[in-house]
Amino acid sequence: MRRRVGGVSQIYRLQEAERQYNKVGNTFAERNMEQMKAQLQVFKSNLVEFSRKYRKDISKDPVLRQRFQIMCSTIGVDPLALLMSKELKTANKGFWAEFLGVGDFYYELGIQIIDVCLSTRGRNGGLVELGELKCQLIKMRSEGSAQEISEDDITRSIKILKPLGNGFEIIQIGDHKMVRSVPRELNKDQTDILTLAQKRGYVTKDLITAELGWENERIKDAIDTLLIDGLCWVDEQANPPEYWVPSFFKGVDD
């Protein structure tokens, strides 16, 4: 009986010790959390002060602008996500959108992206290479803005355009990043043909057969769709006919 009582007492003592350990651990965790929150708040305050002080530099310098976006992301603040949010006008989100100073720049760039994509859609079918889009934007902006832009700026602006539902999206085709401005998906056969056309700027049915091993019916279905959508043109004077992809005209090897 004594051993049994002693055993029960030992269990009680162990349980009490465990409760004390848990209590201390919880207290320690709460203190750490409070310290982290305080440090994060200081970081956010410094970030706001930095954006106020260097807003003009951030707007002019694409490298600094990208680094500033990275600083924001390290503390879980995505200025573009705030701009796209339906709750933008709430106190907290409006505060960040205002003081991070990115709204006007990316909205202006987004409108210019739409302008370039629409004006070139008749030529490229709504598919333009990212580098070519950048060149067109620089030409447009040189008339009224001294701000430099980067491909990263364009990528971020296109994220703002996505909720418009008009198909604005960056897609990868072979080695090229392409900006699609029409609400349609490219199937695998179409993508394979566009990838094959990158080096020369065009494909032929014989080339597709040699490189991809497709039968004539499959080639015809894919090519006809690309022609209807305006993503490629046919040169019937060539022998055999050549199917040119206007989106890659700038990227054709000399």
PDB file of C-alpha atoms in Angstrom, residues 66-188:
ATOM      1  CA  GLN A  66      11.841  45.889 -57.427  1.00  0.00           C
ATOM      2  CA  ARG A  67      13.944  45.830 -54.248  1.00  0.00           C
ATOM      3  CA  PHE A  68      11.283  47.848 -52.464  1.00  0.00           C
ATOM      4  CA  GLN A  69       8.670  45.277 -53.490  1.00  0.00           C
ATOM      5  CA  ILE A  70      10.922  42.543 -52.103  1.00  0.00           C
ATOM      6  CA  MET A  71      11.230  44.428 -48.798  1.00  0.00           C
ATOM      7  CA  CYS A  72       7.463  44.639 -48.630  1.00  0.00           C
ATOM      8  CA  SER A  73       7.038  40.922 -49.287  1.00  0.00           C
ATOM      9  CA  THR A  74       9.433  40.007 -46.445  1.00  0.00           C
ATOM     10  CA  ILE A  75       6.922  41.355 -43.943  1.00  0.00           C
ATOM     11  CA  GLY A  76       3.895  39.984 -45.745  1.00  0.00           C
ATOM     12  CA  VAL A  77       2.808  43.237 -47.396  1.00  0.00           C
ATOM     13  CA  ASP A  78       1.940  43.015 -51.093  1.00  0.00           C
ATOM     14  CA  PRO A  79       1.089  46.532 -52.334  1.00  0.00           C
ATOM     15  CA  LEU A  80      -0.353  45.214 -55.592  1.00  0.00           C
ATOM     16  CA  ALA A  81      -2.591  42.763 -53.765  1.00  0.00           C
ATOM     17  CA  LEU A  82      -3.882  45.689 -51.728  1.00  0.00           C
ATOM     18  CA  LEU A  83      -4.569  47.664 -54.869  1.00  0.00           C
ATOM     19  CA  MET A  84      -6.531  44.774 -56.366  1.00  0.00           C
ATOM     20  CA  SER A  85      -8.499  44.135 -53.178  1.00  0.00           C
ATOM     21  CA  LYS A  86     -12.145  45.153 -53.014  1.00  0.00           C
ATOM     22  CA  GLU A  87     -11.435  46.383 -49.494  1.00  0.00           C
ATOM     23  CA  LEU A  88      -8.776  48.836 -50.642  1.00  0.00           C
ATOM     24  CA  LYS A  89     -10.581  51.791 -49.121  1.00  0.00           C
ATOM     25  CA  THR A  90     -10.604  50.365 -45.606  1.00  0.00           C
ATOM     26  CA  ALA A  91      -8.359  52.187 -43.154  1.00  0.00           C
ATOM     27  CA  ASN A  92      -5.525  49.646 -42.964  1.00  0.00           C
ATOM     28  CA  LYS A  93      -5.301  48.782 -46.655  1.00  0.00           C
ATOM     29  CA  GLY A  94      -5.837  52.353 -47.738  1.00  0.00           C
ATOM     30  CA  PHE A  95      -3.009  53.353 -45.412  1.00  0.00           C
ATOM     31  CA  TRP A  96      -0.558  50.946 -47.038  1.00  0.00           C
ATOM     32  CA  ALA A  97      -1.678  51.693 -50.587  1.00  0.00           C
ATOM     33  CA  GLU A  98      -1.230  55.419 -49.992  1.00  0.00           C
ATOM     34  CA  PHE A  99       2.128  55.400 -48.243  1.00  0.00           C
ATOM     35  CA  LEU A 100       3.786  52.657 -50.245  1.00  0.00           C
ATOM     36  CA  GLY A 101       3.282  54.899 -53.235  1.00  0.00           C
ATOM     37  CA  VAL A 102       2.906  52.278 -55.962  1.00  0.00           C
ATOM     38  CA  GLY A 103      -0.669  52.778 -57.107  1.00  0.00           C
ATOM     39  CA  ASP A 104      -0.359  55.555 -59.663  1.00  0.00           C
ATOM     40  CA  PHE A 105       2.746  54.105 -61.311  1.00  0.00           C
ATOM     41  CA  TYR A 106       1.363  50.596 -61.848  1.00  0.00           C
ATOM     42  CA  TYR A 107      -2.105  51.769 -62.831  1.00  0.00           C
ATOM     43  CA  GLU A 108      -0.641  54.129 -65.435  1.00  0.00           C
ATOM     44  CA  LEU A 109       1.621  51.381 -66.761  1.00  0.00           C
ATOM     45  CA  GLY A 110      -1.307  48.951 -66.827  1.00  0.00           C
ATOM     46  CA  ILE A 111      -3.354  51.317 -69.000  1.00  0.00           C
ATOM     47  CA  GLN A 112      -0.409  51.676 -71.374  1.00  0.00           C
ATOM     48  CA  ILE A 113      -0.051  47.879 -71.567  1.00  0.00           C
ATOM     49  CA  ILE A 114      -3.708  47.627 -72.570  1.00  0.00           C
ATOM     50  CA  ASP A 115      -3.178  50.330 -75.198  1.00  0.00           C
ATOM     51  CA  VAL A 116      -0.182  48.561 -76.771  1.00  0.00           C
ATOM     52  CA  CYS A 117      -1.831  45.129 -76.692  1.00  0.00           C
ATOM     53  CA  LEU A 118      -5.026  46.395 -78.312  1.00  0.00           C
ATOM     54  CA  SER A 119      -3.203  48.400 -80.983  1.00  0.00           C
ATOM     55  CA  THR A 120      -1.057  45.415 -82.004  1.00  0.00           C
ATOM     56  CA  ARG A 121      -3.708  42.711 -81.714  1.00  0.00           C
ATOM     57  CA  GLY A 122      -4.558  42.872 -85.398  1.00  0.00           C
ATOM     58  CA  ARG A 123      -0.938  42.040 -86.210  1.00  0.00           C
ATOM     59  CA  ASN A 124      -0.112  39.413 -83.574  1.00  0.00           C
ATOM     60  CA  GLY A 125      -3.495  37.973 -82.611  1.00  0.00           C
ATOM     61  CA  GLY A 126      -3.176  39.104 -79.004  1.00  0.00           C
ATOM     62  CA  LEU A 127       0.148  37.418 -78.260  1.00  0.00           C
ATOM     63  CA  VAL A 128       3.222  39.627 -77.879  1.00  0.00           C
ATOM     64  CA  GLU A 129       6.705  38.801 -76.637  1.00  0.00           C
ATOM     65  CA  LEU A 130       7.453  40.451 -73.272  1.00  0.00           C
ATOM     66  CA  GLY A 131      10.628  42.135 -74.525  1.00  0.00           C
ATOM     67  CA  GLU A 132       8.794  43.530 -77.555  1.00  0.00           C
ATOM     68  CA  LEU A 133       6.029  44.842 -75.299  1.00  0.00           C
ATOM     69  CA  LYS A 134       8.652  46.568 -73.164  1.00  0.00           C
ATOM     70  CA  CYS A 135      10.168  48.238 -76.272  1.00  0.00           C
ATOM     71  CA  GLN A 136       6.727  49.463 -77.353  1.00  0.00           C
ATOM     72  CA  LEU A 137       6.000  50.823 -73.873  1.00  0.00           C
ATOM     73  CA  ILE A 138       9.346  52.635 -73.669  1.00  0.00           C
ATOM     74  CA  LYS A 139       8.627  54.257 -77.034  1.00  0.00           C
ATOM     75  CA  MET A 140       5.180  55.321 -75.836  1.00  0.00           C
ATOM     76  CA  ARG A 141       6.380  56.602 -72.463  1.00  0.00           C
ATOM     77  CA  SER A 142       9.377  58.504 -73.871  1.00  0.00           C
ATOM     78  CA  GLU A 143       6.981  61.164 -75.106  1.00  0.00           C
ATOM     79  CA  GLY A 144       5.617  62.101 -71.703  1.00  0.00           C
ATOM     80  CA  SER A 145       7.489  60.288 -68.928  1.00  0.00           C
ATOM     81  CA  ALA A 146      11.102  60.010 -67.853  1.00  0.00           C
ATOM     82  CA  GLN A 147      10.409  56.967 -65.680  1.00  0.00           C
ATOM     83  CA  GLU A 148      12.305  53.834 -66.612  1.00  0.00           C
ATOM     84  CA  ILE A 149      10.475  50.520 -66.621  1.00  0.00           C
ATOM     85  CA  SER A 150      11.591  46.916 -66.346  1.00  0.00           C
ATOM     86  CA  GLU A 151      10.067  43.572 -67.255  1.00  0.00           C
ATOM     87  CA  ASP A 152       9.386  43.127 -63.542  1.00  0.00           C
ATOM     88  CA  ASP A 153       7.266  46.313 -63.598  1.00  0.00           C
ATOM     89  CA  ILE A 154       5.309  44.990 -66.570  1.00  0.00           C
ATOM     90  CA  THR A 155       4.759  41.646 -64.853  1.00  0.00           C
ATOM     91  CA  ARG A 156       3.425  43.338 -61.724  1.00  0.00           C
ATOM     92  CA  SER A 157       1.137  45.627 -63.716  1.00  0.00           C
ATOM     93  CA  ILE A 158      -0.324  42.683 -65.601  1.00  0.00           C
ATOM     94  CA  LYS A 159      -1.259  41.168 -62.224  1.00  0.00           C
ATOM     95  CA  ILE A 160      -3.404  44.257 -61.649  1.00  0.00           C
ATOM     96  CA  LEU A 161      -5.076  43.767 -65.046  1.00  0.00           C
ATOM     97  CA  LYS A 162      -5.989  40.129 -64.420  1.00  0.00           C
ATOM     98  CA  PRO A 163      -9.219  40.903 -62.467  1.00  0.00           C
ATOM     99  CA  LEU A 164     -10.502  42.710 -65.573  1.00  0.00           C
ATOM    100  CA  GLY A 165     -11.182  39.278 -67.018  1.00  0.00           C
ATOM    101  CA  ASN A 166      -9.893  40.136 -70.499  1.00  0.00           C
ATOM    102  CA  GLY A 167      -7.237  37.438 -70.593  1.00  0.00           C
ATOM    103  CA  PHE A 168      -4.170  39.513 -69.687  1.00  0.00           C
ATOM    104  CA  GLU A 169      -1.579  36.989 -68.606  1.00  0.00           C
ATOM    105  CA  ILE A 170       2.105  36.118 -69.004  1.00  0.00           C
ATOM    106  CA  ILE A 171       2.714  32.647 -70.402  1.00  0.00           C
ATOM    107  CA  GLN A 172       5.891  30.751 -71.233  1.00  0.00           C
ATOM    108  CA  ILE A 173       6.320  29.478 -74.780  1.00  0.00           C
ATOM    109  CA  GLY A 174       9.666  27.795 -75.289  1.00  0.00           C
ATOM    110  CA  ASP A 175      12.389  30.257 -74.277  1.00  0.00           C
ATOM    111  CA  HIS A 176      10.115  33.305 -74.537  1.00  0.00           C
ATOM    112  CA  LYS A 177       7.800  34.978 -72.066  1.00  0.00           C
ATOM    113  CA  MET A 178       4.698  36.040 -73.956  1.00  0.00           C
ATOM    114  CA  VAL A 179       1.922  38.415 -72.928  1.00  0.00           C
ATOM    115  CA  ARG A 180      -1.509  37.156 -73.881  1.00  0.00           C
ATOM    116  CA  SER A 181      -4.259  39.774 -74.071  1.00  0.00           C
ATOM    117  CA  VAL A 182      -7.184  37.658 -75.238  1.00  0.00           C
ATOM    118  CA  PRO A 183      -9.356  35.355 -73.092  1.00  0.00           C
ATOM    119  CA  ARG A 184      -8.448  32.076 -74.728  1.00  0.00           C
ATOM    120  CA  GLU A 185      -6.158  29.206 -73.847  1.00  0.00           C
ATOM    121  CA  LEU A 186      -3.560  27.749 -76.184  1.00  0.00           C
ATOM    122  CA  ASN A 187      -3.713  23.964 -76.372  1.00  0.00           C
ATOM    123  CA  LYS A 188      -0.549  21.856 -76.362  1.00  0.00           C
TER     124      LYS A 188
END
